[in-house]
Every structure is written in structure tokens, then in C-alpha cells.
mmCIF file of C-alpha atoms and ligand atoms in Angstrom:
data_model
loop_
_atom_site.group_PDB
_atom_site.id
_atom_site.type_symbol
_atom_site.label_atom_id
_atom_site.label_comp_id
_atom_site.label_asym_id
_atom_site.label_seq_id
_atom_site.Cartn_x
_atom_site.Cartn_y
_atom_site.Cartn_z
ATOM 1 C CA MET A 146 24.960 91.286 9.190
ATOM 2 C CA THR A 147 25.741 87.623 9.616
ATOM 3 C CA PHE A 148 23.331 84.758 9.215
ATOM 4 C CA SER A 149 23.765 81.132 8.559
ATOM 5 C CA PHE A 150 23.266 80.011 5.037
ATOM 6 C CA ASP A 151 24.372 76.766 3.462
ATOM 7 C CA ALA A 152 23.448 76.136 -0.150
ATOM 8 C CA ALA A 153 24.508 72.488 0.234
ATOM 9 C CA ALA A 154 21.030 71.774 1.600
ATOM 10 C CA LEU A 155 19.473 73.422 -1.444
ATOM 11 C CA ALA A 156 21.330 71.480 -4.131
ATOM 12 C CA ASN A 157 19.066 69.299 -6.224
ATOM 13 C CA ARG A 158 19.076 65.554 -5.683
ATOM 14 C CA ALA A 159 21.513 64.802 -8.515
ATOM 15 C CA THR A 160 24.028 67.424 -7.351
ATOM 16 C CA SER A 161 23.716 66.424 -3.694
ATOM 17 C CA ALA A 162 25.192 63.054 -4.604
ATOM 18 C CA LEU A 163 28.303 64.600 -6.173
ATOM 19 C CA ARG A 164 31.610 65.914 -4.894
ATOM 20 C CA ALA A 165 33.762 68.558 -6.591
ATOM 21 C CA TYR A 166 36.447 67.416 -9.024
ATOM 22 C CA ASP A 167 39.783 66.747 -7.322
ATOM 23 C CA PRO A 168 42.328 68.604 -9.458
ATOM 24 C CA GLY A 169 45.333 67.104 -7.646
ATOM 25 C CA HIS A 170 47.888 69.536 -6.295
ATOM 26 C CA ASP A 171 47.739 73.322 -6.466
ATOM 27 C CA LEU A 172 50.084 73.535 -9.438
ATOM 28 C CA PRO A 173 50.398 77.334 -9.635
ATOM 29 C CA ALA A 174 51.545 77.325 -5.987
ATOM 30 C CA LEU A 175 53.981 74.475 -6.666
ATOM 31 C CA ARG A 176 55.457 76.264 -9.668
ATOM 32 C CA ARG A 177 56.161 79.245 -7.406
ATOM 33 C CA ARG A 178 57.784 76.949 -4.847
ATOM 34 C CA PHE A 179 59.910 74.786 -7.136
ATOM 35 C CA GLY A 180 60.339 77.040 -10.163
ATOM 36 C CA ALA A 181 61.401 75.483 -13.438
ATOM 37 C CA VAL A 182 62.752 72.287 -11.869
ATOM 38 C CA ILE A 183 59.300 70.874 -11.148
ATOM 39 C CA ALA A 184 58.455 67.699 -13.091
ATOM 40 C CA GLU A 185 54.729 67.788 -13.838
ATOM 41 C CA LEU A 186 53.777 64.199 -14.579
ATOM 42 C CA GLY A 187 50.258 64.251 -13.169
ATOM 43 C CA SER A 188 47.976 65.468 -15.956
ATOM 44 C CA ASN A 189 48.977 63.651 -19.166
ATOM 45 C CA GLU A 190 49.935 66.853 -20.935
ATOM 46 C CA ASN A 191 52.093 66.726 -24.053
ATOM 47 C CA PRO A 192 55.568 68.030 -23.101
ATOM 48 C CA LEU A 193 56.304 69.105 -26.695
ATOM 49 C CA GLY A 194 53.477 71.634 -26.603
ATOM 50 C CA PRO A 195 51.309 72.483 -29.620
ATOM 51 C CA SER A 196 52.339 72.750 -33.257
ATOM 52 C CA PRO A 197 53.936 76.117 -34.131
ATOM 53 C CA ARG A 198 51.128 76.531 -36.656
ATOM 54 C CA ALA A 199 48.543 76.136 -33.883
ATOM 55 C CA ARG A 200 50.359 78.738 -31.759
ATOM 56 C CA ALA A 201 50.411 81.185 -34.658
ATOM 57 C CA ALA A 202 46.729 80.602 -35.416
ATOM 58 C CA ALA A 203 45.834 81.144 -31.757
ATOM 59 C CA ALA A 204 47.843 84.373 -31.658
ATOM 60 C CA SER A 205 46.111 85.843 -34.699
ATOM 61 C CA ALA A 206 42.694 84.742 -33.438
ATOM 62 C CA LEU A 207 43.314 86.981 -30.410
ATOM 63 C CA ASP A 208 42.630 89.963 -32.669
ATOM 64 C CA GLU A 209 39.035 88.773 -32.915
ATOM 65 C CA VAL A 210 38.253 88.094 -29.252
ATOM 66 C CA TRP A 211 35.864 91.034 -29.086
ATOM 67 C CA ARG A 212 33.589 89.080 -31.440
ATOM 68 C CA TYR A 213 31.549 86.019 -30.556
ATOM 69 C CA PRO A 214 33.067 82.895 -32.097
ATOM 70 C CA ASP A 215 31.385 81.029 -34.949
ATOM 71 C CA PRO A 216 28.612 79.191 -33.042
ATOM 72 C CA LEU A 217 28.735 76.373 -35.599
ATOM 73 C CA GLY A 218 32.517 75.997 -35.695
ATOM 74 C CA ALA A 219 31.944 75.371 -39.396
ATOM 75 C CA SER A 220 35.509 75.714 -40.599
ATOM 76 C CA LEU A 221 36.920 73.250 -38.061
ATOM 77 C CA LYS A 222 34.039 70.850 -38.704
ATOM 78 C CA ARG A 223 34.818 70.838 -42.432
ATOM 79 C CA ALA A 224 38.446 70.027 -41.651
ATOM 80 C CA LEU A 225 37.430 67.234 -39.257
ATOM 81 C CA SER A 226 34.933 65.921 -41.796
ATOM 82 C CA ALA A 227 37.667 65.669 -44.419
ATOM 83 C CA ALA A 228 40.108 64.073 -41.969
ATOM 84 C CA GLU A 229 37.688 61.489 -40.543
ATOM 85 C CA GLY A 230 35.290 60.838 -43.415
ATOM 86 C CA VAL A 231 32.276 61.765 -41.296
ATOM 87 C CA PRO A 232 29.700 64.279 -42.592
ATOM 88 C CA VAL A 233 29.657 67.716 -40.952
ATOM 89 C CA SER A 234 26.119 66.942 -39.696
ATOM 90 C CA GLY A 235 27.626 64.160 -37.561
ATOM 91 C CA ILE A 236 30.190 66.386 -35.802
ATOM 92 C CA THR A 237 29.651 68.204 -32.491
ATOM 93 C CA LEU A 238 32.295 70.435 -30.928
ATOM 94 C CA GLY A 239 32.760 70.754 -27.182
ATOM 95 C CA ASN A 240 34.562 72.835 -24.583
ATOM 96 C CA GLY A 241 36.859 69.875 -24.119
ATOM 97 C CA SER A 242 35.508 66.378 -24.664
ATOM 98 C CA HIS A 243 34.546 66.437 -20.977
ATOM 99 C CA GLU A 244 31.678 68.747 -21.912
ATOM 100 C CA LEU A 245 30.532 66.359 -24.636
ATOM 101 C CA LEU A 246 30.524 63.385 -22.265
ATOM 102 C CA MET A 247 28.346 65.410 -19.881
ATOM 103 C CA LEU A 248 26.093 66.631 -22.698
ATOM 104 C CA LEU A 249 25.402 63.094 -23.904
ATOM 105 C CA ALA A 250 24.136 62.043 -20.474
ATOM 106 C CA GLN A 251 22.086 65.210 -20.096
ATOM 107 C CA CYS A 252 20.427 64.596 -23.451
ATOM 108 C CA PHE A 253 19.874 60.848 -23.281
ATOM 109 C CA ALA A 254 20.024 59.427 -19.742
ATOM 110 C CA ASP A 255 17.548 59.885 -16.908
ATOM 111 C CA ALA A 256 16.233 58.086 -13.828
ATOM 112 C CA GLU A 257 14.597 55.357 -15.941
ATOM 113 C CA HIS A 258 17.443 55.032 -18.438
ATOM 114 C CA PRO A 259 20.691 54.189 -16.671
ATOM 115 C CA VAL A 260 24.301 54.424 -17.717
ATOM 116 C CA VAL A 261 26.817 51.573 -17.778
ATOM 117 C CA HIS A 262 30.610 51.938 -17.592
ATOM 118 C CA SER A 263 33.641 49.962 -16.457
ATOM 119 C CA GLN A 264 34.798 49.961 -12.829
ATOM 120 C CA PHE A 265 38.052 51.798 -13.537
ATOM 121 C CA GLY A 266 36.710 53.717 -16.522
ATOM 122 C CA PHE A 267 37.264 57.465 -16.881
ATOM 123 C CA ALA A 268 36.045 59.391 -13.810
ATOM 124 C CA VAL A 269 33.735 61.655 -15.789
ATOM 125 C CA PHE A 270 31.395 58.785 -16.771
ATOM 126 C CA PRO A 271 29.622 58.337 -13.406
ATOM 127 C CA ILE A 272 29.637 62.108 -12.863
ATOM 128 C CA ALA A 273 27.864 62.633 -16.179
ATOM 129 C CA ALA A 274 25.251 60.079 -15.177
ATOM 130 C CA ALA A 275 24.740 61.616 -11.737
ATOM 131 C CA ALA A 276 24.400 65.117 -13.167
ATOM 132 C CA ALA A 277 21.621 63.797 -15.392
ATOM 133 C CA GLY A 278 19.896 62.131 -12.442
ATOM 134 C CA ALA A 279 20.572 58.738 -13.994
ATOM 135 C CA PRO A 280 21.711 55.646 -12.120
ATOM 136 C CA SER A 281 25.101 54.382 -13.246
ATOM 137 C CA LEU A 282 26.381 50.846 -13.043
ATOM 138 C CA ALA A 283 30.132 50.265 -12.649
ATOM 139 C CA VAL A 284 30.829 46.839 -14.114
ATOM 140 C CA PRO A 285 33.736 44.957 -12.469
ATOM 141 C CA ALA A 286 36.985 45.400 -14.391
ATOM 142 C CA LEU A 287 39.304 42.674 -15.637
ATOM 143 C CA PRO A 288 41.483 41.244 -12.837
ATOM 144 C CA ALA A 289 44.753 42.855 -11.717
ATOM 145 C CA ASP A 290 46.753 39.966 -13.167
ATOM 146 C CA HIS A 291 45.078 39.959 -16.577
ATOM 147 C CA PRO A 292 47.876 39.458 -19.135
ATOM 148 C CA GLU A 293 46.740 42.071 -21.671
ATOM 149 C CA ALA A 294 44.536 44.558 -19.847
ATOM 150 C CA PRO A 295 44.900 44.524 -16.052
ATOM 151 C CA TYR A 296 42.062 46.577 -14.514
ATOM 152 C CA GLY A 297 40.799 47.096 -18.071
ATOM 153 C CA HIS A 298 37.308 46.990 -19.554
ATOM 154 C CA ASP A 299 35.646 43.556 -19.407
ATOM 155 C CA LEU A 300 33.592 43.843 -22.581
ATOM 156 C CA ASP A 301 31.738 40.551 -22.015
ATOM 157 C CA ALA A 302 30.689 41.624 -18.526
ATOM 158 C CA LEU A 303 29.752 45.082 -19.810
ATOM 159 C CA ALA A 304 27.589 43.563 -22.551
ATOM 160 C CA SER A 305 25.861 41.309 -20.006
ATOM 161 C CA ALA A 306 25.125 44.315 -17.771
ATOM 162 C CA VAL A 307 23.304 46.184 -20.541
ATOM 163 C CA THR A 308 19.520 45.841 -20.621
ATOM 164 C CA ALA A 309 16.906 47.217 -23.012
ATOM 165 C CA ASN A 310 16.589 50.236 -20.679
ATOM 166 C CA THR A 311 20.281 51.101 -20.693
ATOM 167 C CA ARG A 312 20.506 54.318 -22.640
ATOM 168 C CA LEU A 313 24.264 54.931 -22.578
ATOM 169 C CA VAL A 314 27.409 52.845 -22.303
ATOM 170 C CA TYR A 315 30.659 54.742 -21.819
ATOM 171 C CA LEU A 316 33.868 53.031 -22.907
ATOM 172 C CA ALA A 317 37.310 54.641 -22.960
ATOM 173 C CA ASN A 318 39.756 53.199 -25.476
ATOM 174 C CA PRO A 319 42.533 53.399 -24.487
ATOM 175 C CA ASN A 320 41.306 53.970 -20.959
ATOM 176 C CA ASN A 321 42.421 56.535 -18.402
ATOM 177 C CA PRO A 322 43.691 55.805 -15.715
ATOM 178 C CA THR A 323 44.646 52.239 -16.638
ATOM 179 C CA GLY A 324 46.217 52.902 -20.073
ATOM 180 C CA THR A 325 44.683 49.615 -21.251
ATOM 181 C CA TRP A 326 42.803 49.034 -24.498
ATOM 182 C CA PHE A 327 40.688 46.617 -26.475
ATOM 183 C CA GLY A 328 41.048 45.881 -30.181
ATOM 184 C CA ASP A 329 38.724 46.660 -33.079
ATOM 185 C CA ALA A 330 37.470 43.077 -33.331
ATOM 186 C CA ALA A 331 36.415 43.025 -29.661
ATOM 187 C CA LEU A 332 34.612 46.332 -30.100
ATOM 188 C CA GLU A 333 32.845 45.064 -33.207
ATOM 189 C CA THR A 334 31.601 42.002 -31.301
ATOM 190 C CA PHE A 335 30.455 44.223 -28.433
ATOM 191 C CA LEU A 336 28.565 46.576 -30.742
ATOM 192 C CA GLY A 337 26.851 43.583 -32.328
ATOM 193 C CA LYS A 338 25.429 42.636 -28.922
ATOM 194 C CA MET A 339 23.992 46.062 -28.107
ATOM 195 C CA PRO A 340 20.251 46.770 -28.168
ATOM 196 C CA ALA A 341 19.341 49.208 -30.951
ATOM 197 C CA ASP A 342 18.335 51.879 -28.416
ATOM 198 C CA THR A 343 21.537 51.802 -26.367
ATOM 199 C CA ILE A 344 24.043 54.480 -27.325
ATOM 200 C CA VAL A 345 27.661 53.336 -27.052
ATOM 201 C CA VAL A 346 30.143 56.147 -26.439
ATOM 202 C CA VAL A 347 33.784 55.339 -27.158
ATOM 203 C CA ASP A 348 36.030 57.983 -25.589
ATOM 204 C CA GLU A 349 39.187 58.097 -27.713
ATOM 205 C CA ALA A 350 41.051 60.873 -25.884
ATOM 206 C CA TYR A 351 44.361 59.067 -26.505
ATOM 207 C CA HIS A 352 43.579 57.878 -30.040
ATOM 208 C CA GLU A 353 46.517 59.714 -31.642
ATOM 209 C CA TYR A 354 48.977 57.807 -29.443
ATOM 210 C CA VAL A 355 47.896 54.260 -30.246
ATOM 211 C CA ASP A 356 50.089 51.959 -32.305
ATOM 212 C CA ALA A 357 49.165 48.427 -31.137
ATOM 213 C CA SER A 358 48.247 45.958 -33.823
ATOM 214 C CA GLY A 359 44.517 45.301 -34.100
ATOM 215 C CA LEU A 360 43.677 48.721 -32.653
ATOM 216 C CA SER A 361 42.664 51.597 -34.912
ATOM 217 C CA THR A 362 39.518 53.569 -34.131
ATOM 218 C CA ALA A 363 35.812 53.075 -33.488
ATOM 219 C CA VAL A 364 35.176 55.609 -36.250
ATOM 220 C CA ARG A 365 35.409 52.782 -38.794
ATOM 221 C CA PHE A 366 32.188 51.320 -37.326
ATOM 222 C CA LEU A 367 30.092 54.508 -37.413
ATOM 223 C CA ASP A 368 28.447 53.629 -40.727
ATOM 224 C CA ARG A 369 27.339 50.215 -39.501
ATOM 225 C CA PHE A 370 26.264 51.139 -35.979
ATOM 226 C CA PRO A 371 24.182 54.334 -35.829
ATOM 227 C CA ASN A 372 24.048 54.022 -32.018
ATOM 228 C CA LEU A 373 27.844 54.484 -31.819
ATOM 229 C CA VAL A 374 29.390 57.797 -30.718
ATOM 230 C CA VAL A 375 33.118 58.588 -30.679
ATOM 231 C CA THR A 376 34.617 61.435 -28.651
ATOM 232 C CA ARG A 377 38.084 62.880 -29.214
ATOM 233 C CA THR A 378 40.051 65.778 -27.763
ATOM 234 C CA PHE A 379 42.664 68.347 -28.742
ATOM 235 C CA SER A 380 43.945 68.311 -25.134
ATOM 236 C CA LYS A 381 46.294 65.360 -25.303
ATOM 237 C CA ALA A 382 48.398 64.700 -28.435
ATOM 238 C CA TYR A 383 47.539 68.102 -29.939
ATOM 239 C CA ALA A 384 48.636 69.782 -26.688
ATOM 240 C CA LEU A 385 45.802 72.323 -26.526
ATOM 241 C CA ALA A 386 44.506 71.356 -23.064
ATOM 242 C CA GLY A 387 44.427 74.989 -21.939
ATOM 243 C CA LEU A 388 42.117 76.033 -24.771
ATOM 244 C CA ARG A 389 39.442 73.431 -23.995
ATOM 245 C CA ILE A 390 38.297 71.871 -27.243
ATOM 246 C CA GLY A 391 37.122 68.405 -28.199
ATOM 247 C CA TYR A 392 34.803 66.834 -30.739
ATOM 248 C CA MET A 393 32.259 64.089 -31.140
ATOM 249 C CA LEU A 394 31.541 61.972 -34.211
ATOM 250 C CA SER A 395 28.104 60.376 -34.387
ATOM 251 C CA HIS A 396 24.998 59.684 -36.397
ATOM 252 C CA PRO A 397 23.564 63.075 -37.453
ATOM 253 C CA SER A 398 20.466 62.533 -35.296
ATOM 254 C CA VAL A 399 22.598 62.192 -32.157
ATOM 255 C CA ALA A 400 24.349 65.447 -33.039
ATOM 256 C CA ALA A 401 20.973 67.105 -33.678
ATOM 257 C CA VAL A 402 19.698 66.168 -30.204
ATOM 258 C CA CYS A 403 22.895 67.420 -28.563
ATOM 259 C CA GLU A 404 22.510 70.732 -30.432
ATOM 260 C CA ARG A 405 19.350 71.384 -28.388
ATOM 261 C CA LEU A 406 21.298 71.605 -25.141
ATOM 262 C CA ARG A 407 24.727 72.730 -26.302
ATOM 263 C CA GLU A 408 25.631 76.270 -25.261
ATOM 264 C CA SER A 409 25.661 78.348 -28.408
ATOM 265 C CA PHE A 410 29.227 79.624 -27.945
ATOM 266 C CA ASN A 411 30.669 76.685 -26.035
ATOM 267 C CA VAL A 412 33.926 76.671 -28.001
ATOM 268 C CA ASN A 413 35.918 79.907 -28.143
ATOM 269 C CA GLY A 414 37.410 81.394 -31.294
ATOM 270 C CA VAL A 415 41.043 80.988 -30.252
ATOM 271 C CA ALA A 416 40.460 77.277 -29.669
ATOM 272 C CA LEU A 417 38.658 76.853 -33.007
ATOM 273 C CA ALA A 418 41.525 78.473 -34.921
ATOM 274 C CA ALA A 419 44.273 76.645 -33.040
ATOM 275 C CA ALA A 420 42.569 73.253 -33.359
ATOM 276 C CA GLU A 421 42.115 73.615 -37.107
ATOM 277 C CA ALA A 422 45.762 74.554 -37.559
ATOM 278 C CA ALA A 423 46.890 71.720 -35.283
ATOM 279 C CA LEU A 424 44.797 69.221 -37.232
ATOM 280 C CA GLY A 425 46.440 70.397 -40.436
ATOM 281 C CA ASP A 426 49.993 69.880 -39.183
ATOM 282 C CA ARG A 427 50.342 66.140 -39.781
ATOM 283 C CA ASP A 428 54.148 66.217 -39.604
ATOM 284 C CA TYR A 429 54.097 67.721 -36.145
ATOM 285 C CA LEU A 430 51.590 65.136 -34.926
ATOM 286 C CA ALA A 431 53.792 62.374 -36.342
ATOM 287 C CA ARG A 432 56.704 63.756 -34.303
ATOM 288 C CA VAL A 433 54.578 63.850 -31.158
ATOM 289 C CA ARG A 434 53.524 60.237 -31.705
ATOM 290 C CA GLU A 435 57.038 59.045 -32.342
ATOM 291 C CA THR A 436 58.510 60.885 -29.350
ATOM 292 C CA ASN A 437 55.833 59.447 -27.098
ATOM 293 C CA ARG A 438 56.241 55.944 -28.494
ATOM 294 C CA VAL A 439 59.988 55.964 -27.855
ATOM 295 C CA ASP A 440 59.831 57.670 -24.447
ATOM 296 C CA ARG A 441 56.929 55.537 -23.204
ATOM 297 C CA ALA A 442 58.892 52.354 -23.942
ATOM 298 C CA TRP A 443 62.064 53.850 -22.455
ATOM 299 C CA LEU A 444 60.272 54.878 -19.253
ATOM 300 C CA ALA A 445 58.506 51.530 -18.935
ATOM 301 C CA ASP A 446 61.853 49.729 -19.279
ATOM 302 C CA ALA A 447 63.563 52.009 -16.773
ATOM 303 C CA LEU A 448 60.804 51.527 -14.210
ATOM 304 C CA SER A 449 60.596 47.776 -14.765
ATOM 305 C CA ALA A 450 64.376 47.542 -14.331
ATOM 306 C CA ARG A 451 63.928 49.180 -10.919
ATOM 307 C CA GLY A 452 61.421 46.526 -9.948
ATOM 308 C CA PHE A 453 58.170 48.369 -10.548
ATOM 309 C CA ARG A 454 55.155 46.706 -12.110
ATOM 310 C CA VAL A 455 54.238 48.831 -15.137
ATOM 311 C CA LEU A 456 50.890 48.226 -16.810
ATOM 312 C CA PRO A 457 50.719 47.998 -20.611
ATOM 313 C CA SER A 458 49.778 51.371 -22.107
ATOM 314 C CA GLN A 459 48.696 52.805 -25.453
ATOM 315 C CA THR A 460 48.555 56.348 -24.072
ATOM 316 C CA ASN A 461 50.997 59.046 -22.965
ATOM 317 C CA PHE A 462 51.043 57.795 -19.371
ATOM 318 C CA LEU A 463 51.893 54.658 -17.420
ATOM 319 C CA LEU A 464 50.072 53.201 -14.453
ATOM 320 C CA LEU A 465 52.413 51.776 -11.823
ATOM 321 C CA ASP A 466 51.051 49.087 -9.563
ATOM 322 C CA LEU A 467 53.083 49.327 -6.366
ATOM 323 C CA GLY A 468 51.292 46.453 -4.672
ATOM 324 C CA ARG A 469 51.048 48.586 -1.510
ATOM 325 C CA ASP A 470 49.532 51.924 -0.614
ATOM 326 C CA ALA A 471 51.045 54.585 -2.873
ATOM 327 C CA ALA A 472 50.653 57.591 -0.552
ATOM 328 C CA ALA A 473 54.221 57.511 0.829
ATOM 329 C CA PHE A 474 55.663 56.991 -2.669
ATOM 330 C CA GLU A 475 53.738 59.940 -3.989
ATOM 331 C CA ALA A 476 54.642 62.166 -1.021
ATOM 332 C CA HIS A 477 58.331 61.299 -1.375
ATOM 333 C CA LEU A 478 58.356 62.428 -5.018
ATOM 334 C CA PHE A 479 56.212 65.454 -4.271
ATOM 335 C CA GLU A 480 58.742 66.756 -1.744
ATOM 336 C CA ARG A 481 61.339 66.617 -4.533
ATOM 337 C CA GLY A 482 59.270 68.492 -7.088
ATOM 338 C CA VAL A 483 58.057 65.453 -9.003
ATOM 339 C CA ILE A 484 54.304 65.408 -9.417
ATOM 340 C CA VAL A 485 52.611 62.078 -10.157
ATOM 341 C CA ARG A 486 48.928 61.303 -9.805
ATOM 342 C CA PRO A 487 47.668 59.093 -6.973
ATOM 343 C CA MET A 488 44.629 57.026 -7.940
ATOM 344 C CA VAL A 489 42.810 56.937 -4.608
ATOM 345 C CA GLY A 490 39.782 58.556 -6.223
ATOM 346 C CA TYR A 491 39.524 55.575 -8.563
ATOM 347 C CA ARG A 492 39.818 53.185 -5.603
ATOM 348 C CA LEU A 493 43.221 52.104 -6.884
ATOM 349 C CA PRO A 494 45.192 53.411 -3.858
ATOM 350 C CA HIS A 495 48.094 51.052 -4.579
ATOM 351 C CA THR A 496 48.755 52.651 -7.983
ATOM 352 C CA VAL A 497 50.051 55.949 -9.363
ATOM 353 C CA ARG A 498 49.716 57.380 -12.844
ATOM 354 C CA VAL A 499 52.824 58.886 -14.421
ATOM 355 C CA SER A 500 52.707 60.965 -17.614
ATOM 356 C CA VAL A 501 55.329 60.472 -20.303
ATOM 357 C CA GLY A 502 56.817 63.932 -19.793
ATOM 358 C CA SER A 503 59.965 65.425 -21.254
ATOM 359 C CA ARG A 504 63.221 63.481 -20.902
ATOM 360 C CA ALA A 505 64.386 66.048 -18.318
ATOM 361 C CA GLU A 506 61.244 65.428 -16.255
ATOM 362 C CA LEU A 507 61.524 61.657 -16.565
ATOM 363 C CA ASP A 508 65.212 61.766 -15.559
ATOM 364 C CA ARG A 509 64.184 63.726 -12.502
ATOM 365 C CA LEU A 510 61.556 61.111 -11.687
ATOM 366 C CA LEU A 511 64.044 58.249 -11.998
ATOM 367 C CA GLU A 512 66.642 60.116 -9.932
ATOM 368 C CA HIS A 513 64.228 60.632 -7.049
ATOM 369 C CA LEU A 514 62.364 57.324 -7.003
ATOM 370 C CA PRO A 515 62.164 55.995 -3.453
HETATM 371 C C1 LIG B 1480 41.887 63.847 -20.686
HETATM 372 C C2 LIG B 1480 40.706 62.978 -21.000
HETATM 373 C C3 LIG B 1480 39.526 63.484 -21.552
HETATM 374 C C4 LIG B 1480 39.216 64.849 -21.818
HETATM 375 O O1 LIG B 1480 39.751 65.859 -21.867
HETATM 376 P P1 LIG B 1480 39.234 67.281 -22.340
HETATM 377 O O2 LIG B 1480 40.396 68.115 -22.002
HETATM 378 O O3 LIG B 1480 37.993 67.599 -21.599
HETATM 379 O O4 LIG B 1480 38.976 67.151 -23.810
HETATM 380 C C5 LIG B 1480 38.499 62.623 -21.866
HETATM 381 N N1 LIG B 1480 38.616 61.330 -21.653
HETATM 382 C C6 LIG B 1480 39.715 60.793 -21.137
HETATM 383 C C7 LIG B 1480 39.765 59.329 -20.960
HETATM 384 C C8 LIG B 1480 40.781 61.597 -20.769
HETATM 385 O O5 LIG B 1480 41.860 61.069 -20.207
#
């Protein structure tokens, strides 16, 4: 029997306004086509992979997959609490920090309480707002020729856009896809301007990679600003993207509200074990940071020497501003097994984002640049 049925017409109002996430290329198919020679520079993964201790912890946790994981993630939370100086009651774990960004909007934003973010802020921010049925305001970014943070967050403009009704502000520091950042002093000033009832979320997905002077972490302001929330992830520097685990540091009351909507077993046991082991391997993380610091500078120099405009970055990727549509550039590399990420979805069609991959991958990129 055939009949016509289209659930698109049945989606609720919030979902009707959304489109599915664009994952970029079909990477499994590309790996089959190009084999090991493919240079995957599109997803900001850590080419060194996870700490050997995290791999071992994940492997032994496989013996327990027939059990439900610890719904509280208590052991990892204790380790995070010790590492960050935040009480366990102020820690929430997520199936990636993406889930936590969504959860915050679901718990706090609605049609009367909008969300504010920067124009070229992380793509999840407006999606989180839309999924919660909340209006979101994209505040114009800093100009393309800004000396420190081209296309970056304009904190003054963001502060001016916030009203007493604004329930959430999402900031990413450093930001994806721009790689730009703002310093601790600028954040402190911004927090001082916020209404008491506006929750400021600082997404620090790339925190472990930062080394600029004047930039540490928003965590240092948690005690003074109870409306501040910091999200982090194990996907980037800790190289556990495939296990999906992130965390949020906040006032305990924010965590308590999020507990109401959090799925009870949102983080799996393999991820919990691997993350705790990864967190404990400080030497490995130091190596990851150092490798990225050296290779990021090396790649930026190599690209600049070839005439490309490379934006400043405190992350494990670089944004290239080609000054013209990037589609042909991207297609040229794609045909040669070099995957970079076009930024059309961010309305930055003249830019591409390039991860700081392995030296072999970066050599391949440089060899095939058009
Ligand atoms: C990669 C990324 C995340 C989240 O990743 P998860 O894998 O969901 O933890 C969050 N924010 C930014 C800015 C990112 O680039």
C-alpha cells in the first residue's frame, strides 16, 4: 500500500524553523575512496589521538557495557572538581558539550526570554534557541579588518543587545569558526554589565589550547558571578570526540535545574572512564598543547608565505580568508584527498577552516594548494 505522508508538515513550530546539521562530506565514503592518504582537516580533531591511559580505561570499561553507566558520573565529577576547584554540585556532564548547550536553552529560554549570541558564534547557539522556541539575536561581529579579532565577538555590542528579558547569552572563547578570542579583563567587564537574571554561557571547547597572554578561563569568575556558566569538552584536546562527553561548570542551582531535563544515562560508561583517565594524564595533555602550538604557528607561517590571509587563532584550527568565494578552492583540495571545511553555513563563503592536523596531513595540504 502506498499513500502520501510527510511528517515535515507535522513538526512543531520550533522544529519547522530548523534544518538538519550539515556534517560536511561523507567521510566514511571518502576514506574508502582515498584510503590512508586522505588529509582530514575539516573537523578540528586532535591528530595525536587520546592518551594511552584513556585508551586503556576505555578498553577495560567495555567489560561493563551490559550495565547502565553511573547516572551521576560521580567519579569523573570528583576528578573535575579537584582539577577545576568547583564543587561537585556545580558540575553537569553531557553527551558532548553540544548536548549541554542545548539543555541550557531548553531549561532557561522560551518565547518570552530570548537568546543573544555573536554573528559568527558557534552554530549550535541559534539551534539551541530555536529548539527551545526562543527567539535568538545574532549581534554583528567585529569587522573583517579588526586587528585582534576579525569576525570575532563584539562584547560591547553584545552587552548593549542584552535586555532584562534576555535569559541566555552564548559566548565561545576561543570561538569556532573564527578562532578568535577575548581576554579575561574584557570578559570581567562584560559580566559586570549583565542583568542578574541573564545567564552567560562561555563555551570553552578549545580552552586547553590557549596560550595568549591575558587569556586564561572564565572559571576564575564563577565565584563572583553566579549567572556564569562554562562549558568544556573532551572532544578536542583530549581527543575523545567519538565517545561524546563534555562538562559544564556552574552555580549549583543552574546544575540542579539542568538535572530535571537531563537524560538519566546521557553519558556512557566507556566515555566516563576514558575522560577520567585522560584528565589524569597531564603530561600527555602538555604534549598535545605543545605540538599544536608549534604546528599552528608553522602552518600559519607557511600559508601566509603563500599569500593567504590567516586569522589569529587560539585553537587547533585556522580560518583562511580568501577574499573571494572559497568553493573552487575547497573543491580543488577535495579532489586531491584534502578535506577542509567551507564556511558557507556561517555566511562566510569567502573563508575555509583548516584543522591543525598531523604534519603529514599539513604537508599534503601545502603540496596541493591551488
Ligand atoms: C567542537 C565544539 C563543541 C563541542 O563539541 P562536543 O563534541 O559536542 O563536546 C562546542 N563548542 C565549540 C565552539 C566547538 O567547536
